[in-house]
Amino acid sequence: MAAHIEVSAGAGPELVVLEGDRVTLGKHPDNDVVVGGDPTVSRVHAVLDRYPGGWSVTDLGSRNGTWVNGERIVQSHLLDHGDQLLVGRTRIVYRNAELVGWSATDAAERPPDLTRREYDVLIALCRPLARDDVFSEPSPVRAIAEELVVTEAAVKHHLVRLYDKFGIHQGDERRRVSLANEAVRRGAITLASLREDPGRT
């Protein structure tokens, strides 16, 4: 069966096949998936987008947030078969049999292998995204260097490697923003990891 979601609201789970490239969820009747019986769901709550490696979910500034496997998402999040979403109080399970035993051809949508220091730089870069301010920018190089107690040159060296691993091209004028978005979207970091004590190593 094609990728689909199971929406558990009211009498029982409803199976919705994911078609096209974008599927909106919310309580407004114009949504592709209408969750009308849950007062904690926003009018246009979240959106599912199709990518070559599957589907992602993005919260659209909803009042109560969108959660994946118990963690509130702050950017687009690529979904795996069996992931459990919480939209308001409504439980949604994502199913995609093609992702069971995924092959190397899906690797472009999965997080790359990172060294411990690259992971630390990525966490420091993305930490502002865990704040409530929707428009938070990723940390500048100086702030990353101060958090990790390293030189700015060392941070820039690791960022160059991260740009390469995540496919962020040299011509991108907002490479730090693109890198942060890709890291969250591809699941390289989580909201919980961003909220950890920055003094930890």
PDB file of C-alpha atoms in Angstrom:
ATOM      1  CA  MET A   1       0.000   0.000   0.000  1.00  0.00           C
ATOM      2  CA  ALA A   2       1.107   3.582  -0.675  1.00  0.00           C
ATOM      3  CA  ALA A   3       2.229   5.824   2.167  1.00  0.00           C
ATOM      4  CA  HIS A   4      -0.705   6.619   4.425  1.00  0.00           C
ATOM      5  CA  ILE A   5      -1.617   7.849   7.889  1.00  0.00           C
ATOM      6  CA  GLU A   6      -3.958   6.406  10.501  1.00  0.00           C
ATOM      7  CA  VAL A   7      -5.841   9.215  12.234  1.00  0.00           C
ATOM      8  CA  SER A   8      -7.238   8.210  15.633  1.00  0.00           C
ATOM      9  CA  ALA A   9      -9.994  10.675  16.478  1.00  0.00           C
ATOM     10  CA  GLY A  10     -13.512   9.939  17.674  1.00  0.00           C
ATOM     11  CA  ALA A  11     -14.954   6.512  16.862  1.00  0.00           C
ATOM     12  CA  GLY A  12     -11.758   4.865  15.622  1.00  0.00           C
ATOM     13  CA  PRO A  13      -8.712   5.150  13.361  1.00  0.00           C
ATOM     14  CA  GLU A  14      -9.316   6.510   9.864  1.00  0.00           C
ATOM     15  CA  LEU A  15      -6.921   5.506   7.101  1.00  0.00           C
ATOM     16  CA  VAL A  16      -5.896   8.363   4.786  1.00  0.00           C
ATOM     17  CA  VAL A  17      -3.731   7.632   1.727  1.00  0.00           C
ATOM     18  CA  LEU A  18      -1.135  10.369   1.130  1.00  0.00           C
ATOM     19  CA  GLU A  19      -1.514  11.629  -2.417  1.00  0.00           C
ATOM     20  CA  GLY A  20       0.037  14.522  -4.300  1.00  0.00           C
ATOM     21  CA  ASP A  21       2.990  16.438  -2.881  1.00  0.00           C
ATOM     22  CA  ARG A  22       1.388  18.246   0.068  1.00  0.00           C
ATOM     23  CA  VAL A  23      -1.307  17.318   2.598  1.00  0.00           C
ATOM     24  CA  THR A  24      -2.578  19.803   5.186  1.00  0.00           C
ATOM     25  CA  LEU A  25      -4.061  18.862   8.560  1.00  0.00           C
ATOM     26  CA  GLY A  26      -6.313  20.972  10.782  1.00  0.00           C
ATOM     27  CA  LYS A  27      -9.855  21.604  11.910  1.00  0.00           C
ATOM     28  CA  HIS A  28     -10.788  23.985   9.070  1.00  0.00           C
ATOM     29  CA  PRO A  29     -12.909  22.154   6.452  1.00  0.00           C
ATOM     30  CA  ASP A  30     -10.596  23.246   3.614  1.00  0.00           C
ATOM     31  CA  ASN A  31      -7.771  21.027   4.911  1.00  0.00           C
ATOM     32  CA  ASP A  32      -6.920  17.792   3.116  1.00  0.00           C
ATOM     33  CA  VAL A  33      -7.283  15.957   6.448  1.00  0.00           C
ATOM     34  CA  VAL A  34      -9.928  17.557   8.647  1.00  0.00           C
ATOM     35  CA  VAL A  35      -9.578  16.944  12.391  1.00  0.00           C
ATOM     36  CA  GLY A  36     -12.797  18.636  13.424  1.00  0.00           C
ATOM     37  CA  GLY A  37     -13.579  16.948  16.727  1.00  0.00           C
ATOM     38  CA  ASP A  38     -10.463  18.033  18.606  1.00  0.00           C
ATOM     39  CA  PRO A  39     -10.635  21.568  20.082  1.00  0.00           C
ATOM     40  CA  THR A  40      -6.852  21.536  20.664  1.00  0.00           C
ATOM     41  CA  VAL A  41      -6.161  21.351  16.910  1.00  0.00           C
ATOM     42  CA  SER A  42      -5.552  24.655  15.094  1.00  0.00           C
ATOM     43  CA  ARG A  43      -7.412  25.687  11.940  1.00  0.00           C
ATOM     44  CA  VAL A  44      -4.403  24.814   9.781  1.00  0.00           C
ATOM     45  CA  HIS A  45      -2.213  22.868  12.185  1.00  0.00           C
ATOM     46  CA  ALA A  46       0.483  21.038  10.198  1.00  0.00           C
ATOM     47  CA  VAL A  47       1.471  19.982   6.707  1.00  0.00           C
ATOM     48  CA  LEU A  48       2.909  16.779   5.265  1.00  0.00           C
ATOM     49  CA  ASP A  49       5.258  17.214   2.280  1.00  0.00           C
ATOM     50  CA  ARG A  50       6.526  14.527  -0.091  1.00  0.00           C
ATOM     51  CA  TYR A  51      10.297  14.158  -0.587  1.00  0.00           C
ATOM     52  CA  PRO A  52      12.258  11.622  -2.659  1.00  0.00           C
ATOM     53  CA  GLY A  53      12.885   9.585   0.492  1.00  0.00           C
ATOM     54  CA  GLY A  54       9.357   9.749   1.893  1.00  0.00           C
ATOM     55  CA  TRP A  55       7.236  12.334   3.715  1.00  0.00           C
ATOM     56  CA  SER A  56       8.020  15.061   6.239  1.00  0.00           C
ATOM     57  CA  VAL A  57       5.794  16.877   8.728  1.00  0.00           C
ATOM     58  CA  THR A  58       5.996  20.590   9.540  1.00  0.00           C
ATOM     59  CA  ASP A  59       4.091  22.438  12.247  1.00  0.00           C
ATOM     60  CA  LEU A  60       2.443  25.616  10.924  1.00  0.00           C
ATOM     61  CA  GLY A  61       2.696  27.718  14.076  1.00  0.00           C
ATOM     62  CA  SER A  62      -0.121  25.856  15.825  1.00  0.00           C
ATOM     63  CA  ARG A  63      -1.139  26.777  19.345  1.00  0.00           C
ATOM     64  CA  ASN A  64      -0.421  23.348  20.862  1.00  0.00           C
ATOM     65  CA  GLY A  65       2.378  22.195  18.576  1.00  0.00           C
ATOM     66  CA  THR A  66       3.037  19.035  16.601  1.00  0.00           C
ATOM     67  CA  TRP A  67       4.845  16.134  18.246  1.00  0.00           C
ATOM     68  CA  VAL A  68       6.690  13.163  16.725  1.00  0.00           C
ATOM     69  CA  ASN A  69       7.412  10.166  18.952  1.00  0.00           C
ATOM     70  CA  GLY A  70       6.968  12.293  22.066  1.00  0.00           C
ATOM     71  CA  GLU A  71       9.126  15.249  20.989  1.00  0.00           C
ATOM     72  CA  ARG A  72       7.777  18.611  19.845  1.00  0.00           C
ATOM     73  CA  ILE A  73       9.184  19.457  16.418  1.00  0.00           C
ATOM     74  CA  VAL A  74      10.634  22.880  15.685  1.00  0.00           C
ATOM     75  CA  GLN A  75      11.353  22.430  11.969  1.00  0.00           C
ATOM     76  CA  SER A  76      10.354  19.994   9.223  1.00  0.00           C
ATOM     77  CA  HIS A  77      10.843  16.408  10.387  1.00  0.00           C
ATOM     78  CA  LEU A  78      11.351  13.495   7.971  1.00  0.00           C
ATOM     79  CA  LEU A  79       9.063  10.626   8.938  1.00  0.00           C
ATOM     80  CA  ASP A  80       9.912   6.952   9.321  1.00  0.00           C
ATOM     81  CA  HIS A  81       7.477   4.050   8.981  1.00  0.00           C
ATOM     82  CA  GLY A  82       5.601   3.707  12.276  1.00  0.00           C
ATOM     83  CA  ASP A  83       6.288   7.219  13.578  1.00  0.00           C
ATOM     84  CA  GLN A  84       3.582   8.467  15.933  1.00  0.00           C
ATOM     85  CA  LEU A  85       2.430  12.061  15.577  1.00  0.00           C
ATOM     86  CA  LEU A  86       0.386  14.042  18.041  1.00  0.00           C
ATOM     87  CA  VAL A  87      -1.619  16.925  16.563  1.00  0.00           C
ATOM     88  CA  GLY A  88      -3.419  18.561  19.464  1.00  0.00           C
ATOM     89  CA  ARG A  89      -4.797  15.477  21.240  1.00  0.00           C
ATOM     90  CA  THR A  90      -5.232  13.541  18.010  1.00  0.00           C
ATOM     91  CA  ARG A  91      -2.877  10.597  17.473  1.00  0.00           C
ATOM     92  CA  ILE A  92      -1.670   9.924  13.931  1.00  0.00           C
ATOM     93  CA  VAL A  93       0.525   7.006  12.833  1.00  0.00           C
ATOM     94  CA  TYR A  94       2.572   7.294   9.640  1.00  0.00           C
ATOM     95  CA  ARG A  95       2.847   4.124   7.548  1.00  0.00           C
ATOM     96  CA  ASN A  96       5.140   3.632   4.557  1.00  0.00           C
ATOM     97  CA  ALA A  97       6.004   0.034   3.769  1.00  0.00           C
ATOM     98  CA  GLU A  98       8.675   1.200   1.311  1.00  0.00           C
ATOM     99  CA  LEU A  99      10.751   2.466   4.254  1.00  0.00           C
ATOM    100  CA  VAL A 100      10.855  -0.922   5.961  1.00  0.00           C
ATOM    101  CA  GLY A 101      14.405  -2.130   5.327  1.00  0.00           C
ATOM    102  CA  TRP A 102      15.229   1.048   3.387  1.00  0.00           C
ATOM    103  CA  SER A 103      18.132   0.824   0.960  1.00  0.00           C
ATOM    104  CA  ALA A 104      21.165   2.989   0.277  1.00  0.00           C
ATOM    105  CA  THR A 105      19.170   4.873  -2.360  1.00  0.00           C
ATOM    106  CA  ASP A 106      17.276   6.560   0.497  1.00  0.00           C
ATOM    107  CA  ALA A 107      20.467   7.803   2.155  1.00  0.00           C
ATOM    108  CA  ALA A 108      20.171  11.327   0.756  1.00  0.00           C
ATOM    109  CA  GLU A 109      17.203  11.921   3.060  1.00  0.00           C
ATOM    110  CA  ARG A 110      18.814  10.347   6.140  1.00  0.00           C
ATOM    111  CA  PRO A 111      21.299  12.061   8.443  1.00  0.00           C
ATOM    112  CA  PRO A 112      24.951  11.526   7.463  1.00  0.00           C
ATOM    113  CA  ASP A 113      27.506   9.967   9.786  1.00  0.00           C
ATOM    114  CA  LEU A 114      28.948  12.650  12.059  1.00  0.00           C
ATOM    115  CA  THR A 115      32.003  12.783  14.284  1.00  0.00           C
ATOM    116  CA  ARG A 116      31.403  13.710  17.927  1.00  0.00           C
ATOM    117  CA  ARG A 117      32.816  17.205  17.364  1.00  0.00           C
ATOM    118  CA  GLU A 118      30.715  17.749  14.229  1.00  0.00           C
ATOM    119  CA  TYR A 119      27.648  16.759  16.241  1.00  0.00           C
ATOM    120  CA  ASP A 120      28.610  19.220  19.005  1.00  0.00           C
ATOM    121  CA  VAL A 121      29.010  22.024  16.452  1.00  0.00           C
ATOM    122  CA  LEU A 122      25.629  21.154  14.942  1.00  0.00           C
ATOM    123  CA  ILE A 123      23.936  21.241  18.347  1.00  0.00           C
ATOM    124  CA  ALA A 124      25.492  24.610  19.187  1.00  0.00           C
ATOM    125  CA  LEU A 125      24.507  25.953  15.759  1.00  0.00           C
ATOM    126  CA  CYS A 126      20.876  24.869  16.079  1.00  0.00           C
ATOM    127  CA  ARG A 127      20.310  25.516  19.799  1.00  0.00           C
ATOM    128  CA  PRO A 128      18.382  28.804  19.216  1.00  0.00           C
ATOM    129  CA  LEU A 129      15.787  26.811  17.244  1.00  0.00           C
ATOM    130  CA  ALA A 130      14.582  25.237  20.507  1.00  0.00           C
ATOM    131  CA  ARG A 131      13.421  28.618  21.765  1.00  0.00           C
ATOM    132  CA  ASP A 132       9.793  29.662  21.425  1.00  0.00           C
ATOM    133  CA  ASP A 133      10.687  32.423  18.958  1.00  0.00           C
ATOM    134  CA  VAL A 134       9.715  31.039  15.550  1.00  0.00           C
ATOM    135  CA  PHE A 135      12.141  33.368  13.785  1.00  0.00           C
ATOM    136  CA  SER A 136      15.272  32.409  15.751  1.00  0.00           C
ATOM    137  CA  GLU A 137      18.444  32.404  13.655  1.00  0.00           C
ATOM    138  CA  PRO A 138      21.111  29.703  14.093  1.00  0.00           C
ATOM    139  CA  SER A 139      24.034  30.625  16.326  1.00  0.00           C
ATOM    140  CA  PRO A 140      26.878  32.674  14.765  1.00  0.00           C
ATOM    141  CA  VAL A 141      30.384  31.216  14.571  1.00  0.00           C
ATOM    142  CA  ARG A 142      31.590  33.235  17.571  1.00  0.00           C
ATOM    143  CA  ALA A 143      28.795  31.924  19.823  1.00  0.00           C
ATOM    144  CA  ILE A 144      29.493  28.337  18.759  1.00  0.00           C
ATOM    145  CA  ALA A 145      33.203  28.797  19.508  1.00  0.00           C
ATOM    146  CA  GLU A 146      32.424  30.233  22.956  1.00  0.00           C
ATOM    147  CA  GLU A 147      30.030  27.403  23.824  1.00  0.00           C
ATOM    148  CA  LEU A 148      32.485  24.701  22.769  1.00  0.00           C
ATOM    149  CA  VAL A 149      35.575  26.553  24.049  1.00  0.00           C
ATOM    150  CA  VAL A 150      37.385  26.308  20.713  1.00  0.00           C
ATOM    151  CA  THR A 151      38.658  28.809  18.174  1.00  0.00           C
ATOM    152  CA  GLU A 152      36.444  30.327  15.500  1.00  0.00           C
ATOM    153  CA  ALA A 153      38.789  28.828  12.905  1.00  0.00           C
ATOM    154  CA  ALA A 154      38.082  25.346  14.297  1.00  0.00           C
ATOM    155  CA  VAL A 155      34.325  25.970  14.117  1.00  0.00           C
ATOM    156  CA  LYS A 156      34.597  27.162  10.505  1.00  0.00           C
ATOM    157  CA  HIS A 157      36.584  24.019   9.647  1.00  0.00           C
ATOM    158  CA  HIS A 158      33.849  21.771  11.066  1.00  0.00           C
ATOM    159  CA  LEU A 159      31.109  23.802   9.382  1.00  0.00           C
ATOM    160  CA  VAL A 160      32.781  23.298   5.997  1.00  0.00           C
ATOM    161  CA  ARG A 161      32.695  19.527   6.570  1.00  0.00           C
ATOM    162  CA  LEU A 162      29.063  19.709   7.701  1.00  0.00           C
ATOM    163  CA  TYR A 163      28.057  21.733   4.629  1.00  0.00           C
ATOM    164  CA  ASP A 164      29.596  19.018   2.484  1.00  0.00           C
ATOM    165  CA  LYS A 165      27.934  16.150   4.368  1.00  0.00           C
ATOM    166  CA  PHE A 166      24.489  17.758   4.210  1.00  0.00           C
ATOM    167  CA  GLY A 167      24.852  18.886   0.584  1.00  0.00           C
ATOM    168  CA  ILE A 168      24.784  22.634   1.312  1.00  0.00           C
ATOM    169  CA  HIS A 169      26.378  24.325  -1.689  1.00  0.00           C
ATOM    170  CA  GLN A 170      28.945  27.126  -1.656  1.00  0.00           C
ATOM    171  CA  GLY A 171      26.641  29.574  -3.454  1.00  0.00           C
ATOM    172  CA  ASP A 172      24.041  29.463  -0.667  1.00  0.00           C
ATOM    173  CA  GLU A 173      24.289  32.870   1.043  1.00  0.00           C
ATOM    174  CA  ARG A 174      22.451  31.552   4.120  1.00  0.00           C
ATOM    175  CA  ARG A 175      24.386  28.338   4.509  1.00  0.00           C
ATOM    176  CA  ARG A 176      24.098  28.249   8.309  1.00  0.00           C
ATOM    177  CA  VAL A 177      20.303  28.514   8.082  1.00  0.00           C
ATOM    178  CA  SER A 178      20.174  25.845   5.366  1.00  0.00           C
ATOM    179  CA  LEU A 179      22.407  23.553   7.416  1.00  0.00           C
ATOM    180  CA  ALA A 180      20.261  23.974  10.537  1.00  0.00           C
ATOM    181  CA  ASN A 181      17.075  23.257   8.587  1.00  0.00           C
ATOM    182  CA  GLU A 182      18.564  20.154   6.959  1.00  0.00           C
ATOM    183  CA  ALA A 183      19.907  18.848  10.275  1.00  0.00           C
ATOM    184  CA  VAL A 184      16.478  19.045  11.892  1.00  0.00           C
ATOM    185  CA  ARG A 185      14.544  17.858   8.841  1.00  0.00           C
ATOM    186  CA  ARG A 186      16.734  14.790   8.386  1.00  0.00           C
ATOM    187  CA  GLY A 187      16.687  13.916  12.079  1.00  0.00           C
ATOM    188  CA  ALA A 188      20.383  14.492  12.800  1.00  0.00           C
ATOM    189  CA  ILE A 189      19.374  16.380  15.956  1.00  0.00           C
ATOM    190  CA  THR A 190      16.296  16.417  18.174  1.00  0.00           C
ATOM    191  CA  LEU A 191      14.514  19.034  20.240  1.00  0.00           C
ATOM    192  CA  ALA A 192      15.609  17.243  23.425  1.00  0.00           C
ATOM    193  CA  SER A 193      19.278  17.414  22.435  1.00  0.00           C
ATOM    194  CA  LEU A 194      18.979  21.153  21.725  1.00  0.00           C
ATOM    195  CA  ARG A 195      17.648  21.770  25.221  1.00  0.00           C
ATOM    196  CA  GLU A 196      20.448  19.978  27.017  1.00  0.00           C
ATOM    197  CA  ASP A 197      22.822  21.962  29.225  1.00  0.00           C
ATOM    198  CA  PRO A 198      25.207  23.745  26.819  1.00  0.00           C
ATOM    199  CA  GLY A 199      27.993  23.189  29.310  1.00  0.00           C
ATOM    200  CA  ARG A 200      27.880  19.441  28.755  1.00  0.00           C
ATOM    201  CA  THR A 201      30.450  17.827  26.477  1.00  0.00           C
TER     202      THR A 201
END
